[in-house]
Structure formats: structure tokens, C-alpha cells
């Protein structure tokens, strides 16, 4: 766990900075204990119907002394987890979203399963249940951008009023689209793709909608909330183009950020929340945030900059 007040290293920076402090006093939880704590924070009932969340590998009676948090269960992250001696890897993205007939080590996903089991490391997915929960991915983004009066873009069907997908709120003071883009860029981890913006750089923005991860299915909600700008990831050509065509007074402006980057910010508050619940129950475990950049892009060429 990062010491209080210590930021974990952003991906691409020194990964050794965070979380090597000795675990505080407390008994070692089992995986089952950690799963109960996780369910308290990120109830699986909050996950979208198409999602696949929960325990992917691991036995509930095994002790969990070390927990690694990461966005993606990529090969590099598995190496990081096993080399550190993690007993549990918590990732935002599922390793398996579709049913499989084999986990043979001949494919990269099967290989991940084998390496996890051979390395004694369980895998837990906290995906759209982590998005929707209070303190979820979009809540963390809204907080980081300084938004006030925050509410879900789309409230959860069976949840609290504060739960749901995406968030919308107001900047404390109106600013320009260009300055807000600079703020967003400075807050997210540095990735090759940077931040793409559609709209007048001098346009005034105050009401901001955010959705960590791919959010181009939420334009109706963004318009309903009269957001000046929408920050999300994976904006595809057609939804983005049509949203620009349908814009009123140029709004909502669009800001397309790294999918990985938009979700990476959540890892530290999520790890802190899990540590707090475990500590409250008399348990302690050493928790670390992965320093691996799992954004798939490596470089970009843009006119005028090369
Ligand atoms: Zn995602």
C-alpha cells in the first residue's frame, strides 16, 4: 500500500516507488475474507448484464498477504504480480468476457491462467461494478477534475441514487475548452495518444460529463444533462461525428482520452478503500498499484508536431 500521502508511480515512471512498506499489524486475511470486503465495496449486483466480474482464479481458503491492483491482466502485469509474490491480482478489465472451452497454455489467455495458478496468485475482476459504485472510476475522474454537484450520468437500476455509469458535475469556475483540456492532460497518466479534443479551444465550459473507459453509448445522457464537454475514451468515428453534427452551440465538446489512463486513476482510491475495509475487520495485507502501462499504443504522428 502506498504510504499515506504518497502517490504511486504513474505508468512509465519508476514502478518501485509505491507500496513496499511493511504491512501494518493485523491478521492475514484469506481470499474469502478479501472477496467479502470487495463485495462490500463493489457489489457484483452493480455489474452490467453483459459483464463478467468476480473471482477468475484462486481458492477461497488461501491466505492473501500481498494484493496488486492493475487495469489489465496482461502478460506483463502477470509477470509483475508473480515476481512481487502477489497472492491476489485485482484487475479492472476481465481476462475472460466471453465463455471459453479451454484454458490450454497454447493461447495467451490460457497461459495467463497457468502462470497465475503456478505462481499462487488469484485473479479478481472488478469491472462495471467498480464503475458504478460510489467511489468508482468516473467518480474518481470527477474528483480529479474538481467537479462539484456530481451525479451519475445514467443512474443504476437497482442501486443508490449516487450509483450508476458515468458522472456529471460542474467545474467550480467556468474555463475555456483549451484550459480544461490542459488540466485533463496533466491529471491523466502520460500515454502516447495524449488527449484529442473536438470543439472551439476558446469555448467556455463549466458542466462536465465523464465516463471512464469507452463511453460513446452515453451521448443521449450527456445531452440530457446539458454538459458543455464530455470526457471519455474510445470515441469511434461515427458516434463522435454524429455527436458533433447534432451539437448545439458547438456543445457538447468532446475529449477523447486513453481508455487505460481514464481507469488507472481509480486504482489507488480502490486499493485504499479495500485496505480500509480489511483493516476495519482486523486484517492487514500489503497492497501495491501496478506501475505497468497497459495502454496498447506506443507512438503517434500528428501534423505540425513532427
Ligand atoms: Zn475499461
Coordinates of C-alpha atoms and ligand atoms in Angstrom, one line a residue:
X1 CA 0.0 0.0 0.0
X2 CA 1.4 3.4 -0.7
X3 CA 2.2 5.3 2.5
X4 CA -0.4 7.9 3.2
X5 CA 0.1 11.0 1.1
X6 CA 2.4 9.1 -1.3
X7 CA 1.3 8.9 -4.9
X8 CA 2.0 5.7 -6.7
X9 CA 4.4 6.0 -9.7
X10 CA 2.4 6.8 -12.9
X11 CA 2.9 4.2 -15.6
X12 CA 6.2 4.7 -17.4
X13 CA 7.8 6.1 -14.3
X14 CA 9.7 4.3 -11.5
X15 CA 7.4 1.4 -10.6
X16 CA 9.4 0.8 -7.4
X17 CA 8.1 3.9 -5.6
X18 CA 4.8 2.6 -4.3
X19 CA 3.9 0.2 -1.6
X20 CA 6.8 -1.7 -0.3
X21 CA 6.1 -0.6 3.3
X22 CA 5.6 -3.4 5.8
X23 CA 2.0 -4.4 6.3
X24 CA 0.5 -2.9 9.5
X25 CA -0.4 -5.2 12.3
X26 CA -3.4 -7.4 11.8
X27 CA -4.1 -11.0 10.9
X28 CA -3.7 -12.3 7.4
X29 CA -7.0 -12.5 5.5
X30 CA -8.0 -15.5 3.4
X31 CA -9.0 -14.9 -0.2
X32 CA -12.6 -15.5 1.0
X33 CA -12.2 -12.6 3.5
X34 CA -10.9 -10.3 0.8
X35 CA -13.8 -11.3 -1.5
X36 CA -16.3 -10.3 1.2
X37 CA -14.5 -7.0 1.6
X38 CA -14.6 -6.4 -2.1
X39 CA -18.3 -7.3 -2.3
X40 CA -18.9 -4.6 0.3
X41 CA -17.2 -2.0 -1.8
X42 CA -18.1 -3.2 -5.3
X43 CA -21.3 -5.4 -5.2
X44 CA -21.4 -7.7 -8.1
X45 CA -25.1 -6.8 -8.4
X46 CA -24.0 -3.4 -9.7
X47 CA -22.3 -5.0 -12.8
X48 CA -23.9 -4.6 -16.2
X49 CA -25.7 -7.7 -17.5
X50 CA -23.1 -8.3 -20.3
X51 CA -20.1 -8.1 -17.9
X52 CA -18.1 -10.9 -16.3
X53 CA -16.9 -9.8 -12.9
X54 CA -15.8 -11.7 -9.7
X55 CA -13.2 -14.3 -9.0
X56 CA -11.5 -15.8 -12.1
X57 CA -8.9 -18.0 -10.4
X58 CA -8.0 -18.8 -6.8
X59 CA -9.1 -20.8 -3.8
X60 CA -11.0 -19.0 -1.0
X61 CA -9.1 -20.6 1.9
X62 CA -5.7 -19.4 0.7
X63 CA -4.0 -16.6 2.7
X64 CA -3.6 -13.2 1.0
X65 CA -0.6 -11.3 2.1
X66 CA 0.0 -9.2 -1.0
X67 CA -2.5 -7.7 -3.4
X68 CA -1.6 -6.0 -6.7
X69 CA -4.1 -3.7 -8.4
X70 CA -3.9 -3.1 -12.2
X71 CA -6.2 -2.1 -15.1
X72 CA -5.5 -5.1 -17.4
X73 CA -4.5 -8.7 -16.8
X74 CA -1.8 -8.5 -19.5
X75 CA 1.2 -10.8 -19.6
X76 CA 3.5 -8.0 -18.3
X77 CA 1.1 -7.4 -15.3
X78 CA 1.1 -11.1 -14.5
X79 CA 4.9 -11.1 -14.5
X80 CA 4.8 -8.1 -12.2
X81 CA 2.3 -9.8 -9.8
X82 CA 4.1 -13.2 -9.7
X83 CA 7.6 -11.6 -9.4
X84 CA 6.4 -9.5 -6.4
X85 CA 4.8 -12.6 -4.8
X86 CA 1.3 -11.3 -5.0
X87 CA -1.4 -13.7 -3.7
X88 CA -4.1 -11.8 -5.4
X89 CA -4.3 -9.6 -8.5
X90 CA -7.3 -7.3 -8.8
X91 CA -7.8 -6.0 -12.3
X92 CA -10.5 -3.7 -13.7
X93 CA -10.8 -5.5 -17.0
X94 CA -11.9 -9.1 -17.2
X95 CA -9.5 -11.7 -18.6
X96 CA -12.5 -13.5 -20.0
X97 CA -15.5 -11.6 -21.2
X98 CA -16.8 -14.4 -23.4
X99 CA -17.2 -18.1 -22.4
X100 CA -14.2 -20.3 -23.3
X101 CA -13.9 -24.1 -23.9
X102 CA -10.2 -24.3 -22.9
X103 CA -7.6 -22.7 -20.8
X104 CA -4.8 -24.6 -22.5
X105 CA -1.4 -22.8 -22.2
X106 CA -1.1 -22.6 -26.0
X107 CA -3.2 -19.4 -26.1
X108 CA -2.2 -16.2 -24.3
X109 CA -5.2 -16.2 -22.0
X110 CA -4.8 -19.8 -21.0
X111 CA -1.1 -19.1 -20.4
X112 CA -2.1 -16.3 -18.1
X113 CA -4.3 -18.7 -16.1
X114 CA -1.5 -21.2 -15.8
X115 CA 1.0 -18.7 -14.7
X116 CA -1.3 -17.3 -12.1
X117 CA -2.0 -20.7 -10.6
X118 CA 1.6 -21.8 -10.8
X119 CA 2.6 -18.5 -9.2
X120 CA 0.0 -18.9 -6.4
X121 CA -1.8 -15.7 -7.4
X122 CA -5.6 -15.4 -7.5
X123 CA -7.3 -13.1 -10.0
X124 CA -10.4 -10.9 -9.2
X125 CA -12.2 -8.8 -11.8
X126 CA -13.9 -5.5 -10.5
X127 CA -15.2 -4.0 -13.7
X128 CA -18.6 -2.3 -14.2
X129 CA -19.4 -2.9 -10.6
X130 CA -16.3 -0.8 -9.8
X131 CA -17.5 1.8 -12.4
X132 CA -21.0 2.1 -10.9
X133 CA -20.2 2.0 -7.2
X134 CA -19.7 5.2 -5.1
X135 CA -16.0 6.0 -5.5
X136 CA -16.0 4.2 -8.8
X137 CA -13.9 5.0 -11.9
X138 CA -16.0 8.0 -13.1
X139 CA -16.3 9.3 -9.5
X140 CA -12.6 9.4 -9.3
X141 CA -12.3 11.2 -12.6
X142 CA -14.9 13.8 -11.5
X143 CA -13.0 14.3 -8.2
X144 CA -9.7 14.7 -10.0
X145 CA -11.2 17.3 -12.3
X146 CA -12.6 19.2 -9.3
X147 CA -16.2 18.8 -10.3
X148 CA -18.9 19.7 -7.8
X149 CA -22.6 18.6 -7.5
X150 CA -21.7 15.3 -9.1
X151 CA -24.4 12.8 -10.0
X152 CA -24.4 9.7 -12.2
X153 CA -24.9 10.2 -16.0
X154 CA -27.1 7.1 -16.0
X155 CA -28.3 6.0 -12.5
X156 CA -28.0 2.3 -11.6
X157 CA -31.3 0.5 -12.0
X158 CA -31.3 -1.2 -8.6
X159 CA -28.8 1.0 -6.8
X160 CA -28.5 4.1 -4.7
X161 CA -29.1 7.4 -6.4
X162 CA -25.3 8.0 -6.3
X163 CA -24.6 4.8 -8.1
X164 CA -24.5 4.4 -11.9
X165 CA -22.5 4.7 -15.0
X166 CA -20.6 7.9 -15.8
X167 CA -20.8 11.1 -13.8
X168 CA -21.7 14.8 -14.5
X169 CA -21.0 17.8 -12.5
X170 CA -19.8 21.4 -12.6
X171 CA -16.3 23.0 -12.5
X172 CA -16.1 25.4 -9.6
X173 CA -15.4 28.2 -12.2
X174 CA -16.0 28.3 -15.9
X175 CA -12.9 27.9 -18.1
X176 CA -12.0 27.5 -21.7
X177 CA -12.1 24.2 -23.5
X178 CA -8.3 24.5 -24.2
X179 CA -7.5 25.2 -20.5
X180 CA -9.7 22.3 -19.4
X181 CA -8.0 20.0 -21.9
X182 CA -4.7 21.0 -20.4
X183 CA -6.0 20.2 -16.9
X184 CA -7.2 16.8 -18.1
X185 CA -3.9 16.1 -19.8
X186 CA -2.0 17.0 -16.7
X187 CA -4.0 14.7 -14.5
X188 CA -4.1 11.5 -16.6
X189 CA -1.0 9.3 -16.8
X190 CA 1.2 10.1 -19.8
X191 CA 0.4 7.9 -22.8
X192 CA 1.4 8.0 -26.4
X193 CA -2.1 9.0 -27.7
X194 CA -2.4 12.1 -25.5
X195 CA -5.8 13.8 -25.4
X196 CA -7.9 14.5 -28.5
X197 CA -10.4 17.4 -28.4
X198 CA -13.3 18.4 -30.7
X199 CA -14.6 22.0 -30.3
X200 CA -13.5 25.6 -30.2
X201 CA -10.5 25.9 -27.9
X202 CA -11.8 29.3 -26.7
X203 CA -15.3 27.9 -26.0
X204 CA -16.4 28.2 -22.4
X205 CA -17.0 25.1 -20.3
X206 CA -18.5 24.6 -16.9
X207 CA -20.7 21.5 -16.9
X208 CA -18.6 18.4 -17.5
X209 CA -19.7 14.8 -18.2
X210 CA -17.2 12.0 -17.7
X211 CA -17.2 8.3 -18.3
X212 CA -14.0 6.3 -17.6
X213 CA -13.4 3.7 -20.4
X214 CA -15.5 3.5 -23.6
X215 CA -18.4 5.9 -23.3
X216 CA -19.7 6.6 -26.7
X217 CA -23.0 4.9 -26.0
X218 CA -23.9 7.6 -23.5
X219 CA -24.4 10.7 -25.7
X220 CA -28.1 10.9 -25.1
X221 CA -27.5 11.2 -21.3
X222 CA -24.7 13.7 -21.9
X223 CA -27.1 15.9 -23.9
X224 CA -29.9 15.4 -21.4
X225 CA -27.6 16.8 -18.7
X226 CA -26.6 19.7 -20.9
X227 CA -22.9 19.0 -20.5
X228 CA -20.6 21.5 -22.1
X229 CA -17.9 18.9 -22.6
X230 CA -17.8 15.1 -22.5
X231 CA -14.6 13.3 -21.4
X232 CA -14.4 9.7 -22.2
X233 CA -12.3 7.1 -24.1
X234 CA -12.5 5.1 -27.3
X235 CA -14.7 7.6 -29.2
X236 CA -15.3 6.0 -32.6
X237 CA -15.7 8.0 -35.8
X238 CA -19.4 7.6 -36.3
X239 CA -20.7 8.3 -32.8
X240 CA -18.3 11.2 -32.4
X241 CA -19.0 12.6 -35.9
X242 CA -22.8 12.4 -35.3
X243 CA -22.5 14.0 -31.9
X244 CA -20.6 16.9 -33.4
X245 CA -23.2 17.2 -36.2
X246 CA -26.0 17.3 -33.5
X247 CA -24.1 19.7 -31.3
X248 CA -26.0 22.8 -30.1
X249 CA -23.7 25.9 -30.0
X250 CA -20.9 23.5 -30.5
X251 CA -21.7 21.6 -27.3
X252 CA -21.1 19.1 -26.0
X253 CA -17.4 19.4 -26.9
X254 CA -15.7 16.1 -26.9
X255 CA -12.5 15.0 -25.2
X256 CA -11.2 11.5 -26.1
X257 CA -8.6 10.2 -23.6
X258 CA -6.8 7.0 -23.1
X259 CA -9.1 4.1 -22.0
X260 CA -6.3 2.8 -19.8
X261 CA -5.4 6.2 -18.5
X262 CA -9.0 7.1 -17.6
X263 CA -9.3 3.9 -15.5
X264 CA -5.8 3.8 -14.0
X265 CA -6.6 6.8 -11.7
X266 CA -9.2 4.6 -9.9
X267 CA -6.6 2.0 -8.8
X268 CA -5.2 4.0 -5.8
X269 CA -8.6 5.0 -4.3
X270 CA -9.8 1.5 -4.9
X271 CA -6.8 0.0 -3.1
X272 CA -7.1 2.5 -0.3
X273 CA -10.8 1.6 0.1
X274 CA -10.1 -2.2 0.2
X275 CA -7.3 -1.7 2.7
X276 CA -9.7 0.4 5.0
X277 CA -12.3 -2.3 4.9
X278 CA -9.8 -5.1 5.6
X279 CA -8.2 -3.0 8.5
X280 CA -11.7 -2.4 10.0
X281 CA -12.1 -6.1 10.1
X282 CA -8.8 -6.7 11.8
X283 CA -6.9 -7.8 8.7
X284 CA -3.9 -6.5 7.0
X285 CA -2.4 -7.1 3.6
X286 CA 0.3 -5.3 1.7
X287 CA -1.3 -3.6 -1.4
X288 CA 0.5 -2.2 -4.4
X289 CA -0.5 -0.4 -7.5
X290 CA 0.9 -1.7 -10.8
X291 CA 3.3 0.6 -12.5
X292 CA 2.8 -1.1 -15.8
X293 CA 1.5 1.0 -18.7
X294 CA -1.0 -1.3 -20.4
X295 CA -2.2 1.3 -22.9
X296 CA -1.7 -0.5 -26.2
X297 CA -0.3 2.4 -28.2
X298 CA 3.4 3.4 -28.4
X299 CA 3.7 6.5 -30.6
X300 CA 1.7 8.9 -32.7
X301 CA 2.3 11.2 -35.6
X302 CA 0.3 14.4 -35.9
X303 CA 0.5 17.2 -38.4
X304 CA 2.7 20.1 -37.3
X305 CA 4.4 18.3 -34.5
X306 CA 6.8 16.0 -36.3
Ligands
LIG1 ZN1 -12.3 -0.2 -19.4

